[in-house]
XYZ file of C-alpha atoms in Angstrom:
294
model
C -43.280 50.305 39.545
C -46.953 50.893 40.111
C -48.168 54.500 39.920
C -47.807 56.274 43.260
C -50.643 57.865 45.142
C -50.294 61.654 45.317
C -48.137 62.702 48.303
C -49.717 64.629 51.099
C -49.449 68.238 50.009
C -49.274 71.421 52.032
C -52.375 73.583 52.142
C -50.852 76.080 49.718
C -50.602 73.371 47.076
C -54.247 72.331 47.311
C -55.375 75.325 45.312
C -53.470 74.124 42.237
C -55.418 73.346 39.031
C -57.237 70.005 39.249
C -56.312 69.004 35.700
C -52.894 67.659 36.522
C -54.107 66.078 39.787
C -55.873 63.552 37.548
C -52.577 63.062 35.743
C -53.774 63.954 32.257
C -52.015 66.199 29.786
C -53.834 69.425 29.012
C -53.116 69.985 25.359
C -53.527 73.233 23.475
C -53.482 76.702 24.918
C -50.505 78.958 25.449
C -47.184 77.329 26.227
C -45.204 78.744 29.098
C -41.482 78.352 29.752
C -39.486 78.281 26.513
C -41.142 77.993 23.142
C -39.800 77.875 19.625
C -40.290 81.616 19.103
C -37.542 82.209 21.681
C -34.874 80.758 19.376
C -34.052 83.980 17.539
C -33.770 85.937 20.765
C -31.567 83.262 22.329
C -29.210 83.312 19.361
C -28.719 87.023 19.957
C -27.811 86.545 23.633
C -25.398 83.602 23.437
C -21.987 84.170 24.949
C -19.084 84.680 22.546
C -16.858 81.695 21.798
C -13.844 81.464 24.114
C -11.647 78.393 23.621
C -9.937 78.261 27.046
C -13.261 78.727 28.841
C -14.999 76.345 26.408
C -18.239 78.287 26.385
C -20.880 77.514 23.778
C -20.678 80.273 21.227
C -22.431 80.946 17.931
C -22.263 78.871 14.747
C -18.538 78.271 15.329
C -19.356 76.147 18.342
C -16.963 75.122 21.109
C -14.483 72.400 22.043
C -15.399 69.252 23.958
C -12.689 66.920 25.217
C -12.070 63.599 26.923
C -12.825 60.119 25.600
C -16.356 59.678 26.962
C -17.576 63.149 26.013
C -16.172 62.955 22.475
C -17.202 59.330 21.884
C -20.829 59.972 22.853
C -20.905 63.140 20.738
C -19.758 61.111 17.730
C -22.611 58.656 18.311
C -25.227 61.397 18.572
C -26.881 62.121 15.198
C -28.115 65.476 16.533
C -24.588 66.706 17.220
C -22.665 68.452 14.434
C -18.910 67.829 14.560
C -16.675 70.421 12.886
C -13.228 69.016 13.747
C -11.793 65.996 15.523
C -8.213 66.109 16.790
C -6.099 63.629 18.727
C -2.583 63.450 20.137
C -0.419 60.336 20.131
C -2.381 57.083 20.277
C -5.504 58.663 21.830
C -7.450 58.176 18.587
C -7.122 54.400 18.899
C -9.517 54.428 21.884
C -12.321 55.942 19.814
C -14.839 53.638 18.188
C -16.535 54.553 14.968
C -19.272 57.173 15.368
C -22.338 57.924 13.311
C -20.741 61.038 11.850
C -17.035 60.721 12.552
C -14.877 63.108 10.508
C -11.246 62.440 9.700
C -9.064 62.580 12.812
C -6.356 65.231 12.688
C -3.122 64.176 14.381
C -1.754 67.001 16.545
C 0.675 67.492 19.394
C -0.718 67.398 22.930
C 0.434 70.994 23.384
C -1.903 72.028 20.566
C -4.897 70.635 22.458
C -3.655 72.335 25.642
C -3.760 75.689 23.861
C -7.259 75.074 22.464
C -9.025 73.842 25.585
C -6.767 75.042 28.407
C -3.761 73.495 30.102
C -5.594 72.941 33.371
C -8.182 70.501 31.968
C -7.836 66.728 31.553
C -8.483 66.231 27.852
C -6.904 62.749 27.512
C -5.389 63.767 24.183
C -8.699 63.988 22.310
C -10.958 66.933 21.449
C -13.718 67.833 19.018
C -15.014 71.176 17.825
C -18.802 70.903 17.919
C -21.896 73.007 17.336
C -24.241 73.500 20.295
C -26.985 70.901 20.495
C -30.402 71.836 19.059
C -32.804 73.479 21.484
C -35.219 71.265 23.432
C -38.432 72.892 24.634
C -40.528 72.388 27.748
C -43.574 71.337 25.706
C -41.530 68.559 24.089
C -40.693 67.169 27.526
C -44.361 67.304 28.530
C -45.307 65.467 25.340
C -42.624 62.849 25.972
C -43.912 62.210 29.492
C -47.570 62.092 28.432
C -47.458 58.444 27.365
C -45.294 57.282 30.265
C -46.614 56.147 33.602
C -43.356 57.177 35.297
C -41.144 60.108 34.346
C -38.622 62.216 36.203
C -37.140 65.589 35.346
C -34.653 67.644 37.348
C -35.184 71.373 37.841
C -32.074 73.399 38.713
C -32.723 76.797 40.254
C -29.715 78.993 39.379
C -27.059 76.276 39.625
C -24.157 77.957 37.836
C -21.169 75.625 38.290
C -20.659 73.596 35.073
C -18.964 70.794 37.042
C -22.102 70.399 39.169
C -24.481 70.558 36.219
C -22.360 68.026 34.343
C -22.310 65.659 37.316
C -26.097 66.003 37.691
C -26.507 65.197 33.991
C -24.467 62.037 34.499
C -26.673 60.945 37.421
C -29.807 61.854 35.471
C -28.721 59.611 32.600
C -27.865 56.775 34.992
C -31.219 56.879 36.798
C -33.462 57.523 33.800
C -34.413 61.197 34.117
C -35.713 62.564 30.816
C -34.510 66.179 31.067
C -32.707 68.820 33.097
C -34.604 72.108 33.252
C -32.707 75.263 34.128
C -33.003 78.993 33.756
C -31.778 80.867 30.715
C -29.861 83.284 32.924
C -27.791 82.494 36.034
C -27.177 78.922 34.900
C -24.206 77.032 33.504
C -24.009 77.279 29.695
C -23.398 74.293 27.459
C -19.623 73.994 27.455
C -16.618 71.730 27.251
C -16.215 71.648 31.036
C -19.880 70.711 31.449
C -19.618 68.028 28.749
C -16.488 66.538 30.334
C -18.112 66.478 33.792
C -21.188 64.796 32.287
C -18.966 62.041 30.819
C -21.115 61.779 27.686
C -24.518 62.283 29.341
C -24.953 65.675 27.642
C -25.665 63.741 24.438
C -28.467 61.734 26.088
C -30.286 64.003 28.564
C -31.472 67.328 27.120
C -30.855 70.640 28.840
C -34.088 72.648 28.631
C -33.591 76.358 29.210
C -36.588 78.427 30.249
C -37.059 82.142 30.753
C -39.369 81.720 33.764
C -38.895 78.734 36.053
C -42.231 79.104 37.852
C -44.151 79.096 34.570
C -42.227 76.012 33.484
C -43.189 74.318 36.754
C -46.843 75.167 36.126
C -46.654 73.617 32.675
C -45.103 70.484 34.131
C -47.902 70.332 36.694
C -50.462 70.584 33.905
C -48.741 67.589 32.291
C -49.162 65.545 35.478
C -45.883 66.204 37.306
C -45.540 66.707 41.027
C -42.861 69.283 41.876
C -40.825 68.103 44.871
C -38.251 70.520 46.238
C -35.190 69.569 48.260
C -34.794 71.803 51.326
C -32.738 71.185 54.473
C -35.476 72.502 56.782
C -38.240 70.276 55.362
C -40.009 67.996 57.852
C -40.481 65.015 55.536
C -37.654 62.943 54.122
C -37.643 62.027 50.443
C -37.816 58.327 51.300
C -41.123 58.870 53.123
C -42.765 60.020 49.883
C -44.040 57.207 47.695
C -42.208 57.677 44.437
C -43.510 56.833 41.003
C -45.658 58.699 38.535
C -44.308 61.960 37.164
C -41.906 63.820 39.408
C -39.999 67.068 38.939
C -37.118 67.151 41.442
C -36.232 70.769 42.275
C -32.729 71.639 43.480
C -31.317 75.036 44.375
C -27.834 76.469 44.305
C -25.499 75.615 47.162
C -25.830 78.065 49.988
C -28.841 79.960 48.651
C -30.987 76.879 48.033
C -34.311 77.212 46.258
C -35.500 80.765 45.677
C -38.709 81.855 47.378
C -41.014 81.622 44.361
C -39.586 78.274 43.332
C -40.057 76.972 46.861
C -43.624 78.291 47.084
C -44.557 76.603 43.823
C -43.313 73.184 44.897
C -46.090 70.784 45.894
C -43.923 69.350 48.621
C -40.596 70.079 50.306
C -38.450 67.152 51.421
C -34.979 66.628 52.847
C -32.291 63.995 52.854
C -31.765 62.395 56.296
C -28.248 63.672 56.986
C -27.134 63.455 60.605
C -23.358 63.793 60.771
C -21.270 66.795 61.819
C -21.488 68.086 58.238
C -25.192 68.027 57.428
C -25.119 69.509 53.931
C -24.201 67.967 50.594
C -22.862 69.264 47.308
C -25.829 69.811 44.968
C -24.628 67.142 42.547
C -24.290 64.608 45.393
C -27.765 65.505 46.644
C -29.127 65.084 43.124
C -27.542 61.639 42.716
C -28.926 60.384 46.046
C -32.384 61.807 45.329
C -32.545 60.378 41.809
C -31.560 56.968 43.169
C -34.289 57.182 45.792
C -36.907 58.174 43.222
C -35.815 55.360 40.884
C -35.847 52.864 43.725
């Protein structure tokens, strides 16, 4: 796909720094968003481990479950696996991973107690450490040498099922990262990993303390921030895609927050016209990522 021409931007966006309008990466200077010095503070604020809720805890990690989620974790050299358990013949469906530990044979009821009886674990689970942190500057560096790159920005999307589904779509359509806030966002968890169907091992979750500052850093690296809003006049398909795009999505109901919206270069909508004119955020993300890839 040839590089797109910049979309027509609202007047408020024309005062943005000219550096990223030329599409170059401004190296050096202070990094905004998350940086490596935040690691110690983040370790102090992580939620405690809770097996039924499958929330990412401290060094003890958390449980992931389901064939796709566990299989992709085993293939990921960045993922540390503490335990691998299987019930019945579920282990036979697993291929060999890069770091596969011995499989412990257990009863299905044992897995129910570890991950919760109301989840579909398919008789397989792994106790894993949280993935290493990925930082906003690493994503900017990754995009620097690419003519086309897409990231997804989630503004306070808290449902792990939605975030997992968006990860899956992001992996399918070639997005290089999901950027979300440190607070008021779904934590890395077993439910999220299961909903992502293995995509958590391929598309990094980048957590930032200040979403607007992260957007500014992306802009400096040549990204255009395009927000999805039901009241927007332009449709996404009317914008020539290509280049570096940050797709911004808000929580269902609330949508994008004011500052996030004001810092988007352009607001667009999906052309819904039926009696129900709103979509689940993960459905909207999948359609938008397809359109941008197309």
